[in-house]
PDB file of C-alpha atoms in Angstrom:
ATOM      1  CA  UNK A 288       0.000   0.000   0.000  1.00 32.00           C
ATOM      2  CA  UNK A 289       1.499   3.499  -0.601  1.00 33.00           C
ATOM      3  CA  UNK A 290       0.690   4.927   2.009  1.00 33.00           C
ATOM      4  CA  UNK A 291       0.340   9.198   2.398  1.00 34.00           C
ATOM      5  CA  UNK A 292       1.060  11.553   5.018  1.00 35.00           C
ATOM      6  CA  UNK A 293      -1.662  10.269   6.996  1.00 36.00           C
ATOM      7  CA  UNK A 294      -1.183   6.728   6.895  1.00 35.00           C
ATOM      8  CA  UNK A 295       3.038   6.375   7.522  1.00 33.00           C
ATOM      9  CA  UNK A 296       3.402   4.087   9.779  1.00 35.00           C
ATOM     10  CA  UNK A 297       4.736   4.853  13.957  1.00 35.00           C
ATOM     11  CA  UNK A 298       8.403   3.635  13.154  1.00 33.00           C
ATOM     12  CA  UNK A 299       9.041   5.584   9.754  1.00 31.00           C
ATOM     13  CA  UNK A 300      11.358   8.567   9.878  1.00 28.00           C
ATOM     14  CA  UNK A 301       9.063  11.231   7.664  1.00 32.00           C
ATOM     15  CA  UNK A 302       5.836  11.714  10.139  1.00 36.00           C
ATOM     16  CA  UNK A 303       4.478   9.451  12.857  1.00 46.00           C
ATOM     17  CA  UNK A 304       0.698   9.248  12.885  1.00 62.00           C
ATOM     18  CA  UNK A 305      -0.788   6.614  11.656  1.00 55.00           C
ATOM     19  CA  UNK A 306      -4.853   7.691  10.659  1.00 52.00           C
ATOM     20  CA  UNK A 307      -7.913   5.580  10.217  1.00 47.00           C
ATOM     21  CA  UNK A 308      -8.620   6.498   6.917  1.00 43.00           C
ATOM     22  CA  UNK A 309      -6.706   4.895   4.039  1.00 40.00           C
ATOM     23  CA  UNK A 310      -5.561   6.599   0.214  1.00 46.00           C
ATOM     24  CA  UNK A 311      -7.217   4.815  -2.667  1.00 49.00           C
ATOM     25  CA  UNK A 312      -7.088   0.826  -2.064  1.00 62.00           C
ATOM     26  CA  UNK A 313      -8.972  -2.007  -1.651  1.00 61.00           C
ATOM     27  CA  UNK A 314     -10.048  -1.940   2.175  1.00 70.00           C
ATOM     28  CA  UNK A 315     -12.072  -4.917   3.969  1.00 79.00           C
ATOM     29  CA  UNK A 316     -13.446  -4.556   7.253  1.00 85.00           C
ATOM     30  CA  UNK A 317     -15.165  -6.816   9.576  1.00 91.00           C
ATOM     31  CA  UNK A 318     -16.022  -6.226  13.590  1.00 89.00           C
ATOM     32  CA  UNK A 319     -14.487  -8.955  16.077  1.00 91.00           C
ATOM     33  CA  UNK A 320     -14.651  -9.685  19.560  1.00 88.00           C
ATOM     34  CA  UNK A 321     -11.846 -11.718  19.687  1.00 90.00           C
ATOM     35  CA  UNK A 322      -7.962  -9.610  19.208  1.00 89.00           C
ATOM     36  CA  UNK A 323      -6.107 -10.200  15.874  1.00 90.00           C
ATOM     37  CA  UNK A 324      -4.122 -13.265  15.918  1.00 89.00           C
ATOM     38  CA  UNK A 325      -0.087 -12.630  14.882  1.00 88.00           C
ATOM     39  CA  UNK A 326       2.431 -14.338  12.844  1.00 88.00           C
ATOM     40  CA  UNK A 327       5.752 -15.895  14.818  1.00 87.00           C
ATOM     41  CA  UNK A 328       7.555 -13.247  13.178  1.00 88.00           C
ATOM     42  CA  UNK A 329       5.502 -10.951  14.693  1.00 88.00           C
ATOM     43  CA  UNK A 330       5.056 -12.803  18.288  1.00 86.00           C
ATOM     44  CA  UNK A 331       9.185 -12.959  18.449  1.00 85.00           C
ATOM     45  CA  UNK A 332       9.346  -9.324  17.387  1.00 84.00           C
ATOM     46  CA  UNK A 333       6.807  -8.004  20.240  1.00 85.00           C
ATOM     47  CA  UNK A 334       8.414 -10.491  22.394  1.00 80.00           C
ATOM     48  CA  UNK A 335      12.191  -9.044  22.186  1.00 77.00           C
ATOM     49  CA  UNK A 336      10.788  -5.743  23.097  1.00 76.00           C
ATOM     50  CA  UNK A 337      11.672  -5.791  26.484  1.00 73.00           C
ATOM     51  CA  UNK A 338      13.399  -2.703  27.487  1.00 84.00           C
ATOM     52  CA  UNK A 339      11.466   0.554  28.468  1.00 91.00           C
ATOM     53  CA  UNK A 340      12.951   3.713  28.437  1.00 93.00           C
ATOM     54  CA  UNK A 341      14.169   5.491  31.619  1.00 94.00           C
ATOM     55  CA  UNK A 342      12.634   7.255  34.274  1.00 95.00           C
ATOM     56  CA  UNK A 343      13.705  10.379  33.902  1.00 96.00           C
ATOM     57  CA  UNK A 344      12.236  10.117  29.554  1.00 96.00           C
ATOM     58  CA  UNK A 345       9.218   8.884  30.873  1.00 96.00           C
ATOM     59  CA  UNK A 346       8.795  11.909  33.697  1.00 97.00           C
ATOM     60  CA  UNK A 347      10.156  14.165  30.592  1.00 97.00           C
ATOM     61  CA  UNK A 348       7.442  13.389  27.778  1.00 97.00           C
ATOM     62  CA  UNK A 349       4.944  13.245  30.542  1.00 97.00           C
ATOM     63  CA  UNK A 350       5.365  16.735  31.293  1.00 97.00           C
ATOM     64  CA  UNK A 351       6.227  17.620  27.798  1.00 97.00           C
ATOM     65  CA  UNK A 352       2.904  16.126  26.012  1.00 97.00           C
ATOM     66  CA  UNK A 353       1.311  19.777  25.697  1.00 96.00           C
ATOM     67  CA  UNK A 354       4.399  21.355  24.017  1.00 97.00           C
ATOM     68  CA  UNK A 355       4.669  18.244  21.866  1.00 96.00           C
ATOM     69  CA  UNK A 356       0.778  18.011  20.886  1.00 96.00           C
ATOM     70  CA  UNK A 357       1.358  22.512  19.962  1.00 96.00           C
ATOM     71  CA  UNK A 358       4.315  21.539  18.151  1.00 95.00           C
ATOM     72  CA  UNK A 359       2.574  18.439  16.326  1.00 95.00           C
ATOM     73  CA  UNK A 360      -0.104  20.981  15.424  1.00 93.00           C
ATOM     74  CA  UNK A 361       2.743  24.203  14.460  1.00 93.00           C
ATOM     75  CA  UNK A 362       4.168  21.888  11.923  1.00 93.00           C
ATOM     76  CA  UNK A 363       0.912  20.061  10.298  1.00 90.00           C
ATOM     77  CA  UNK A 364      -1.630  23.262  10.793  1.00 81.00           C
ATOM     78  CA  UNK A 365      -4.717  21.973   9.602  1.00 81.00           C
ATOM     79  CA  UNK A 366      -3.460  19.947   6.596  1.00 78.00           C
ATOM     80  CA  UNK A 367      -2.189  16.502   8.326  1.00 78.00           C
ATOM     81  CA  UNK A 368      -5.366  14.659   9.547  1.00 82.00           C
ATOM     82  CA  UNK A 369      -8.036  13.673   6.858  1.00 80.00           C
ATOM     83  CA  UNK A 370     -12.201  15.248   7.909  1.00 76.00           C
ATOM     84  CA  UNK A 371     -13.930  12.153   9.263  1.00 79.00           C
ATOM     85  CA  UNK A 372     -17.239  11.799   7.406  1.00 74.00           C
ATOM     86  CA  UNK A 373     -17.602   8.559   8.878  1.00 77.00           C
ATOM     87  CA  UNK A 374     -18.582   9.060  11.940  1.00 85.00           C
ATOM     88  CA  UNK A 375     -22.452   8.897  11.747  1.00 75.00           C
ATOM     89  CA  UNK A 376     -21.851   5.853   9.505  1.00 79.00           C
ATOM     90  CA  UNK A 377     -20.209   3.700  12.581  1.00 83.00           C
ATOM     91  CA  UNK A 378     -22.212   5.457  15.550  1.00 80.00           C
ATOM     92  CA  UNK A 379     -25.662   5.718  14.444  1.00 82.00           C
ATOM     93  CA  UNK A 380     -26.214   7.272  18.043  1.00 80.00           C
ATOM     94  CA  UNK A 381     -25.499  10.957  16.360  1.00 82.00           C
ATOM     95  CA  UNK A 382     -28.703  10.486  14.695  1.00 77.00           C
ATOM     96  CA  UNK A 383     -31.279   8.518  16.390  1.00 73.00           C
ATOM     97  CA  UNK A 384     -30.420   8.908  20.405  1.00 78.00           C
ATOM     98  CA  UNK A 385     -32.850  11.815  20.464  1.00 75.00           C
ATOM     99  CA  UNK A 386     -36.318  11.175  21.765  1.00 74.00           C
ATOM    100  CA  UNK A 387     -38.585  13.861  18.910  1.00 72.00           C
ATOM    101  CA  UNK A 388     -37.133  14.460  15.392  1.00 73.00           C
ATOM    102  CA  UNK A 389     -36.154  18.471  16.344  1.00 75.00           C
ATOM    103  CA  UNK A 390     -34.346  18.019  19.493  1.00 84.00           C
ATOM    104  CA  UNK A 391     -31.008  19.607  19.685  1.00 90.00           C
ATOM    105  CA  UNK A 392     -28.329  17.022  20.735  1.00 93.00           C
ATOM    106  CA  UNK A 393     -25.436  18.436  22.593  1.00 96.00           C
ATOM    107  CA  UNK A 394     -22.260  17.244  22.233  1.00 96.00           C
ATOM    108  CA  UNK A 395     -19.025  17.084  23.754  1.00 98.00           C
ATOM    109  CA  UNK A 396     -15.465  16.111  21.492  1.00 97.00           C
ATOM    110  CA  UNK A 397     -13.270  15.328  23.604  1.00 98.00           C
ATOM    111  CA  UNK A 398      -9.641  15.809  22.135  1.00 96.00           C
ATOM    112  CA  UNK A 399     -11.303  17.658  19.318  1.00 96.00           C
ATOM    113  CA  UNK A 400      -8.102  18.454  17.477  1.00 94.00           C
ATOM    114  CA  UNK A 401      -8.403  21.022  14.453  1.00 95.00           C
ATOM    115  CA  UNK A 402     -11.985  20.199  13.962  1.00 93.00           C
ATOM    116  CA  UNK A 403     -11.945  16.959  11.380  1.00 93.00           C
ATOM    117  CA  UNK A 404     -14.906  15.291  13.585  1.00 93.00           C
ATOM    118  CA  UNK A 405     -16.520  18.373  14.275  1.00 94.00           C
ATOM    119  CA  UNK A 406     -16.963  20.375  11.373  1.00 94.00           C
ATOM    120  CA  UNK A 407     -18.640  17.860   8.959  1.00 92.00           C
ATOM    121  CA  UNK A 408     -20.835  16.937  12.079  1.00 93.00           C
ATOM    122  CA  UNK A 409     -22.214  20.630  12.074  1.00 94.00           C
ATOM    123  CA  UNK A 410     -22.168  20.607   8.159  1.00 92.00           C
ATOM    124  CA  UNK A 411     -24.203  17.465   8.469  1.00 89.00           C
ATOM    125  CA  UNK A 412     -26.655  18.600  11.528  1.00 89.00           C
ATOM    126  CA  UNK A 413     -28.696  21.427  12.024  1.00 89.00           C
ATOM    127  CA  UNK A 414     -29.939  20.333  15.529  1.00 92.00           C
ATOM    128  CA  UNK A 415     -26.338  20.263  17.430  1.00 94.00           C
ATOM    129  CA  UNK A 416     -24.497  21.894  19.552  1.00 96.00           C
ATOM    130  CA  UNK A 417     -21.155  20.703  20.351  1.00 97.00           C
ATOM    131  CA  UNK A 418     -18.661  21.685  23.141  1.00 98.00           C
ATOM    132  CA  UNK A 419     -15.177  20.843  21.622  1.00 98.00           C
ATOM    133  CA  UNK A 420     -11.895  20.826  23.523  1.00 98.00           C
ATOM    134  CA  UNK A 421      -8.319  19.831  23.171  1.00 97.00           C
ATOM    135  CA  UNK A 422      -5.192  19.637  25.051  1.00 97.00           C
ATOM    136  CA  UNK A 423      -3.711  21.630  22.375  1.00 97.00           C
ATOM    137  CA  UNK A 424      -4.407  25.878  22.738  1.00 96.00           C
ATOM    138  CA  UNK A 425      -2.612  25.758  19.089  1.00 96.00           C
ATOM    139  CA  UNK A 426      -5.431  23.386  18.018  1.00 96.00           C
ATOM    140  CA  UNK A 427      -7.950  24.859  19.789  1.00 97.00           C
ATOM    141  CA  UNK A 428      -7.029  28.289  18.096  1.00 96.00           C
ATOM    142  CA  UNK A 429      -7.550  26.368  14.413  1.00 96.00           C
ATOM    143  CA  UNK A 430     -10.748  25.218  15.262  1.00 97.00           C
ATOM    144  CA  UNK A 431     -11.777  29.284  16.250  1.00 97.00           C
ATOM    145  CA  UNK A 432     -10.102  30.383  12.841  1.00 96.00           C
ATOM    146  CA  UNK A 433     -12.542  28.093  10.592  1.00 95.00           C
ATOM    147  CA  UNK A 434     -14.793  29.825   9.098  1.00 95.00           C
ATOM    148  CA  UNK A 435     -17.661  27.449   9.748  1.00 95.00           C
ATOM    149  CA  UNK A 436     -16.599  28.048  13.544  1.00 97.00           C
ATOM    150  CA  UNK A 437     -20.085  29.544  14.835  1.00 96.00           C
ATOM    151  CA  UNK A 438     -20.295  30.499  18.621  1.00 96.00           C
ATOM    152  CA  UNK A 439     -24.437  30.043  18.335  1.00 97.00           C
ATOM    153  CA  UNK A 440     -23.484  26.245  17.380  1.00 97.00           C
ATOM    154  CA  UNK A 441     -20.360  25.172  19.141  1.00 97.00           C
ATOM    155  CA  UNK A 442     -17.651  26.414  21.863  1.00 98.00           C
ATOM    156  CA  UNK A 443     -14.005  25.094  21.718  1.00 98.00           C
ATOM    157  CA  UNK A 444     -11.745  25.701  24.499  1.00 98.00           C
ATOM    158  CA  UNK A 445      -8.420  24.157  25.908  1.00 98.00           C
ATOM    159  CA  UNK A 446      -8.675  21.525  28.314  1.00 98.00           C
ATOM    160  CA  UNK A 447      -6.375  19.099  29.828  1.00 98.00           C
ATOM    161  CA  UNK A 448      -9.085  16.040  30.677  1.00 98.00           C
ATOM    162  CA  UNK A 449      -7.156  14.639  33.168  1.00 98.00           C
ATOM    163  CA  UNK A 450      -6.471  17.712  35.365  1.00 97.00           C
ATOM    164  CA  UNK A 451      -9.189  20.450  34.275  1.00 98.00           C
ATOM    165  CA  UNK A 452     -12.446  20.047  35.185  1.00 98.00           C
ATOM    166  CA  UNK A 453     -15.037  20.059  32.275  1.00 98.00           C
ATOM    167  CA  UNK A 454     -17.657  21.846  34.484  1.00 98.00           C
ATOM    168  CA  UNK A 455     -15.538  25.030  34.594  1.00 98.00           C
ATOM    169  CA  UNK A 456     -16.978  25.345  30.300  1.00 98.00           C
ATOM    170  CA  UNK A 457     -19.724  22.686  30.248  1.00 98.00           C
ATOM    171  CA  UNK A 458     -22.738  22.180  32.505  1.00 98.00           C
ATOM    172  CA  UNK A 459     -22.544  18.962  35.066  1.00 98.00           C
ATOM    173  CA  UNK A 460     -25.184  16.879  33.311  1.00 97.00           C
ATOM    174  CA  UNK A 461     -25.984  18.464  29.877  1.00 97.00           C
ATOM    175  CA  UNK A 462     -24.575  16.584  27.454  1.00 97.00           C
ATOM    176  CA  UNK A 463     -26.037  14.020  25.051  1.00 95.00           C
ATOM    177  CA  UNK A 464     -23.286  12.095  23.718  1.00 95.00           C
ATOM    178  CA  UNK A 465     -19.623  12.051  23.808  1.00 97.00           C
ATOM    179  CA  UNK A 466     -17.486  11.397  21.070  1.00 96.00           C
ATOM    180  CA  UNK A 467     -13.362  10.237  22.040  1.00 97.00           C
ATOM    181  CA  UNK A 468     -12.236   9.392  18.793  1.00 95.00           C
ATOM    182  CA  UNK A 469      -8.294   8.486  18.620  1.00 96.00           C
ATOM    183  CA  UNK A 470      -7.982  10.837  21.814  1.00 97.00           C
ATOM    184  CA  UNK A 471      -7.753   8.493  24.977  1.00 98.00           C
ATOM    185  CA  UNK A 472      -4.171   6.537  23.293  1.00 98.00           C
ATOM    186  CA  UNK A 473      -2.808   9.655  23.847  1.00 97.00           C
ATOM    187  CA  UNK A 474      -3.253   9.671  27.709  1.00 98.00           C
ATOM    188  CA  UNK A 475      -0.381   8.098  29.851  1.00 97.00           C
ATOM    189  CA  UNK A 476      -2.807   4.699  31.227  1.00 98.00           C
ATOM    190  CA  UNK A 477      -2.318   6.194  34.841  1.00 97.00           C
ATOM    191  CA  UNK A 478      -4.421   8.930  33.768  1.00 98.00           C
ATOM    192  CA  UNK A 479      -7.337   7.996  31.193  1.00 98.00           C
ATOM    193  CA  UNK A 480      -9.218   6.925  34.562  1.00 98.00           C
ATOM    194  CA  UNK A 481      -9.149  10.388  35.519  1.00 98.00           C
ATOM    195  CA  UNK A 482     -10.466  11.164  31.826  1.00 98.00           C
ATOM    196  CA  UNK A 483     -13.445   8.953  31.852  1.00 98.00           C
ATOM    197  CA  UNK A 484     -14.320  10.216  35.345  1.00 98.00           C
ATOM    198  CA  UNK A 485     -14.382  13.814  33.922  1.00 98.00           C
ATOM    199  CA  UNK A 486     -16.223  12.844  31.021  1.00 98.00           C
ATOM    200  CA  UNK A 487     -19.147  11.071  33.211  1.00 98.00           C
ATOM    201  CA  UNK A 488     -20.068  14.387  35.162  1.00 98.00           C
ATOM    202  CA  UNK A 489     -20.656  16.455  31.788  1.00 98.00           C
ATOM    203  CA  UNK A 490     -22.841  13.278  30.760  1.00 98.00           C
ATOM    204  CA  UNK A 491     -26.556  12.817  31.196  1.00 96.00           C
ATOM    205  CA  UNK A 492     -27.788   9.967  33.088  1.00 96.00           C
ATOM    206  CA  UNK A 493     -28.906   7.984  30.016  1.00 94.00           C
ATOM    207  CA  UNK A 494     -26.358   9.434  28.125  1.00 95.00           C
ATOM    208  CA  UNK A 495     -23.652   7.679  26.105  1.00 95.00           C
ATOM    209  CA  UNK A 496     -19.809   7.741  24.795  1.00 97.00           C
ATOM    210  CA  UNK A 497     -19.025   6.871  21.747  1.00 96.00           C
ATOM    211  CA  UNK A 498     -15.110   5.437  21.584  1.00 97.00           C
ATOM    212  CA  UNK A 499     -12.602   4.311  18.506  1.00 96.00           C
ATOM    213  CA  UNK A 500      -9.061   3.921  18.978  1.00 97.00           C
ATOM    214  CA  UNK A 501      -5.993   1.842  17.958  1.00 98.00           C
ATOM    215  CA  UNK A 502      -6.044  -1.365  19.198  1.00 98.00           C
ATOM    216  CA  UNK A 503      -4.101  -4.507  20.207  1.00 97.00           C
ATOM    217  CA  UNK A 504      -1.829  -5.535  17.958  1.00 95.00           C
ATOM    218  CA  UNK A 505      -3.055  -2.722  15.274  1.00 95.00           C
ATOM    219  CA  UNK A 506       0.157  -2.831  11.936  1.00 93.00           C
ATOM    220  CA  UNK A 507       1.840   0.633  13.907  1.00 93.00           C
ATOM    221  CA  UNK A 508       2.215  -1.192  17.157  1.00 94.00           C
ATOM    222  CA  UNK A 509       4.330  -3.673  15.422  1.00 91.00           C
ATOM    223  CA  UNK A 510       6.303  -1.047  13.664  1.00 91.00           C
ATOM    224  CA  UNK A 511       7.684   0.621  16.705  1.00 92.00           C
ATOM    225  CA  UNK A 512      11.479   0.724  16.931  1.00 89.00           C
ATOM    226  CA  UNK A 513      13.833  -0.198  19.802  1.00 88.00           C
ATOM    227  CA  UNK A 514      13.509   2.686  22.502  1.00 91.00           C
ATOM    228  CA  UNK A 515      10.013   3.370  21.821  1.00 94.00           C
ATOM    229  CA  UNK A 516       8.339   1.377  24.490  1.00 95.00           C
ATOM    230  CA  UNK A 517       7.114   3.722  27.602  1.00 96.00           C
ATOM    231  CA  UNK A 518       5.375   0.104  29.423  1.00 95.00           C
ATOM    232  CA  UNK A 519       2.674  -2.423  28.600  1.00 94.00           C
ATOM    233  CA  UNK A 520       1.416  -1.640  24.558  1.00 96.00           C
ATOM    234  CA  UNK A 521       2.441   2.046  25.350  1.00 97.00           C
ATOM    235  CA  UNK A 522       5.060   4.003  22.575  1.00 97.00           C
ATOM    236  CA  UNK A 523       6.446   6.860  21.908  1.00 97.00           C
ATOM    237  CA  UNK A 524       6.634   8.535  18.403  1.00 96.00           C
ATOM    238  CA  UNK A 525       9.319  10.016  16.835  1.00 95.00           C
ATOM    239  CA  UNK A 526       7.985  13.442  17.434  1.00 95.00           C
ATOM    240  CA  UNK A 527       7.408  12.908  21.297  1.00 97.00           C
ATOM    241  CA  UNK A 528       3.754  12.186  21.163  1.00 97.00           C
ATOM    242  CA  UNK A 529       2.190   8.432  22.764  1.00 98.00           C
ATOM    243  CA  UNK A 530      -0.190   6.336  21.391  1.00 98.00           C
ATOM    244  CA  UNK A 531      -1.437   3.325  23.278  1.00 98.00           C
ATOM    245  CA  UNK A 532      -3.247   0.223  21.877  1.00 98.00           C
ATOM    246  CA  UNK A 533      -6.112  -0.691  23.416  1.00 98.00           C
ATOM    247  CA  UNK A 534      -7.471  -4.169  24.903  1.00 97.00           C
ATOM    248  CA  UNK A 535     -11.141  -4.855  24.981  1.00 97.00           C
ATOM    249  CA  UNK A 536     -10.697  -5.819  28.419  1.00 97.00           C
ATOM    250  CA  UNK A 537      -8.491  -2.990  29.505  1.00 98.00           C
ATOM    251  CA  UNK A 538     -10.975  -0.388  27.957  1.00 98.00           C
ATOM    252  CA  UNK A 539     -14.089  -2.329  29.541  1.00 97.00           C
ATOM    253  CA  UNK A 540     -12.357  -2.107  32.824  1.00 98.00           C
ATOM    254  CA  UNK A 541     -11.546   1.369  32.715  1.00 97.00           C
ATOM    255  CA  UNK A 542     -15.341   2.374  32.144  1.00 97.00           C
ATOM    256  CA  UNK A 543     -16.409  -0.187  34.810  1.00 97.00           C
ATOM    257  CA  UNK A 544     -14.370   2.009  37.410  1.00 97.00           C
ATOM    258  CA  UNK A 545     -14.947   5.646  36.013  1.00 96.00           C
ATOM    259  CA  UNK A 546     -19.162   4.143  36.402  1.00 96.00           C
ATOM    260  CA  UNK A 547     -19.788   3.818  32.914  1.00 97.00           C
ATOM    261  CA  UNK A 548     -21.559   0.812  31.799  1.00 97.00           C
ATOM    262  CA  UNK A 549     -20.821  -0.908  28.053  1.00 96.00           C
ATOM    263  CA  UNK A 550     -23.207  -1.691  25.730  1.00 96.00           C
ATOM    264  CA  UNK A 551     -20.602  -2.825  22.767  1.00 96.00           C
ATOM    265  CA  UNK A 552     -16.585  -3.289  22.797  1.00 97.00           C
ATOM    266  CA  UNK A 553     -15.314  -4.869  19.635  1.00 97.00           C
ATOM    267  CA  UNK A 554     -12.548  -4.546  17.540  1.00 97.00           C
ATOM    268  CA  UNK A 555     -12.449  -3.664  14.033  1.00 95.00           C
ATOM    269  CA  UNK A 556      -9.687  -5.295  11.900  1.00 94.00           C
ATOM    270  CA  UNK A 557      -8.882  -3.878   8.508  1.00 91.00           C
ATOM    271  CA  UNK A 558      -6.765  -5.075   6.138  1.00 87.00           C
ATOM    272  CA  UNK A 559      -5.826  -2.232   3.850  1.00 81.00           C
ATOM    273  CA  UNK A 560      -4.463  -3.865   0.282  1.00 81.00           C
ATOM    274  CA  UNK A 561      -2.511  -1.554  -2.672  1.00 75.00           C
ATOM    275  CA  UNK A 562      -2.204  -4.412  -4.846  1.00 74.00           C
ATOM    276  CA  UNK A 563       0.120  -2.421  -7.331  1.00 74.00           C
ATOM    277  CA  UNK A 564       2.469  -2.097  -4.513  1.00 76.00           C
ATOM    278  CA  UNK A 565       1.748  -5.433  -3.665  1.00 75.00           C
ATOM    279  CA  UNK A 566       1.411  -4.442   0.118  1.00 82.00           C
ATOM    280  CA  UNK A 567      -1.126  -5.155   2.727  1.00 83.00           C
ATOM    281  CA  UNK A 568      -1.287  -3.788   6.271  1.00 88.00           C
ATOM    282  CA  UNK A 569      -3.750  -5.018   8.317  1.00 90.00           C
ATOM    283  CA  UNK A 570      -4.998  -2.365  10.769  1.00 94.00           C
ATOM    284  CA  UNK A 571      -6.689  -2.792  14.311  1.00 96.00           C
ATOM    285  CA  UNK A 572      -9.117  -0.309  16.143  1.00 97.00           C
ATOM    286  CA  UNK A 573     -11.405  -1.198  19.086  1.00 97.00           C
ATOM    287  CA  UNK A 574     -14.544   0.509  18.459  1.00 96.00           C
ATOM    288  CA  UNK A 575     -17.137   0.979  21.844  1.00 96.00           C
ATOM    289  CA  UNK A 576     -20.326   2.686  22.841  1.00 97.00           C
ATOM    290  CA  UNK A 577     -20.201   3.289  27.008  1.00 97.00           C
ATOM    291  CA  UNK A 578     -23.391   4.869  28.704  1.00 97.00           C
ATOM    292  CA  UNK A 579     -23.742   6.327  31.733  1.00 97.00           C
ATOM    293  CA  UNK A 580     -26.081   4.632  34.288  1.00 95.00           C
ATOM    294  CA  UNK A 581     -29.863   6.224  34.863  1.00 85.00           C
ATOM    295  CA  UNK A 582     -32.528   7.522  32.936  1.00 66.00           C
ATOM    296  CA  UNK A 583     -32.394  10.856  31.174  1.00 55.00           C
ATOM    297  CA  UNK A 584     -34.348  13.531  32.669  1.00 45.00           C
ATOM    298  CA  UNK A 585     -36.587  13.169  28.537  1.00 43.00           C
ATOM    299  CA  UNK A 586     -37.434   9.779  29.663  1.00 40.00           C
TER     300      UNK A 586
END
């Protein structure tokens, strides 16, 4: 597969962030609940990665994530990650959770980036408002800039979901349906608890998150080089930014605790084929819908 900008894998030298959405090819996708079984090569290559980095580099890109995330976005602007039209295609919830045809659904992004979820959501919905945020203020900045930015419809702001509490820019209990989309990977795992939790107190009773993310074993896990590992399916990218792939049952556990409740957890494997390259790269997301226990106040 020739892959673009968007697609180059986590251990190639050019740029480090491997997307969702694939350049022309032939694509098949099917939904699993079982992970993605690997080859001995690739069982004796995640198997000789046994040294972490130090201390002090993990301390370091933990308190550098922000300044790496602005400088991701400084280099890339707006240009590096493709619009996601698909969302409403794989979460049906952002069209038929509301109880009468003209109710406005509000929504939070969580880790909104420069807007590729939430911009063709607002093109594509009248009845929405959306509460974006992102760790990035450089990001967060991009997504003001757009022109199809309207205050009326949506309101972006910088938040650190681990550390900043959502109800300082979104009211405890208002919001219809959360979207983290490729957002959580980028938490150290010590932390995404303390995400989730945050999340759940912006929720409505009733209400539900909608989550996709790399997963276990996904083709840029396996492409990591030596002195990328931070611990347990957790990298770092060339550029200083983490990703970490996701277990079904490491996900579901994390929702138990943070009092969400799941009501699907499956991988997605797709293998991605350029058959003029004569590659094929078999990709690995876990896709999940989480709601929060009780009835909303509509019901």
């Amino acid at each position: 597969m020739a892959l673009s900008k968007n697609e180059i894998v986590a251990g190639d030298i050019k740029t480090t962030h491997p997307e969702e959405e694939v350049s022309p090819c032939v694509s098949r996708q099917t939904k699993t609940s079982t992970a993605r079984l690997l080859s001995r090569e690739e069982l004796d290559r995640l198997g000789g990665e046994r040294a972490l980095v130090s201390d002090f580099k993990l301390m370091k890109l933990e308190k550098e994530a922000q300044k790496n995330w602005d400088l991701f976005y400084k280099r890339n602007t707006t240009n590096f990650f493709k619009d996601r039209h698909w969302t409403t295609r794989e979460f049906e919830e952002l069209k038929t959770c509301r109880e009468f045809e003209s109710q406005r659904l509000v929504l939070l992004e969580a880790g909104c980036g420069v807007g590729n979820c939430l911009f063709p959501l607002l093109q594509d919905d009248r009845d929405i408002f959306v509460y974006a945020c992102d760790f990035s203020p450089r990001a967060v900045e991009f997504v003001k800039l757009n022109p199809l930015y309207c205050p009326e419809r949506c309101c972006a702001f910088q938040c650190d979901l681990t550390k900043d509490d959502l109800r300082g820019n979104v009211p405890e209990g208002s919001v219809d349906v959360v979207t983290l989309i490729f957002v959580l990977s980028a938490v150290h795992p010590d932390k995404m608890k303390l995400a989730l939790q945050n999340i759940s107190r912006v929720l409505k009773p009733g209400g539900i998150v909608l989550f996709r993310d790399y997963g276990l074993y996904d083709h840029a896990m396996l492409r990591f080089k030596a002195g990328s590992k931070l611990g347990e399916n957790f990298y770092v990218r060339q550029d200083g930014t983490r990703s970490y792939f996701f277990s079904k049952e490491f996900l579901a556990e994390l929702c138990t605790d943070a009092g969400l409740q799941s009501v699907s957890n499956d991988y997605v494997l797709r293998e991605t084929v350029n058959k003029k390259e004569g590659l094929c790269v078999p990709r690995v997301f876990l896709q999940s819908k989480f709601t929060k226990p009780g009835q909303s106040e509509s019901s």
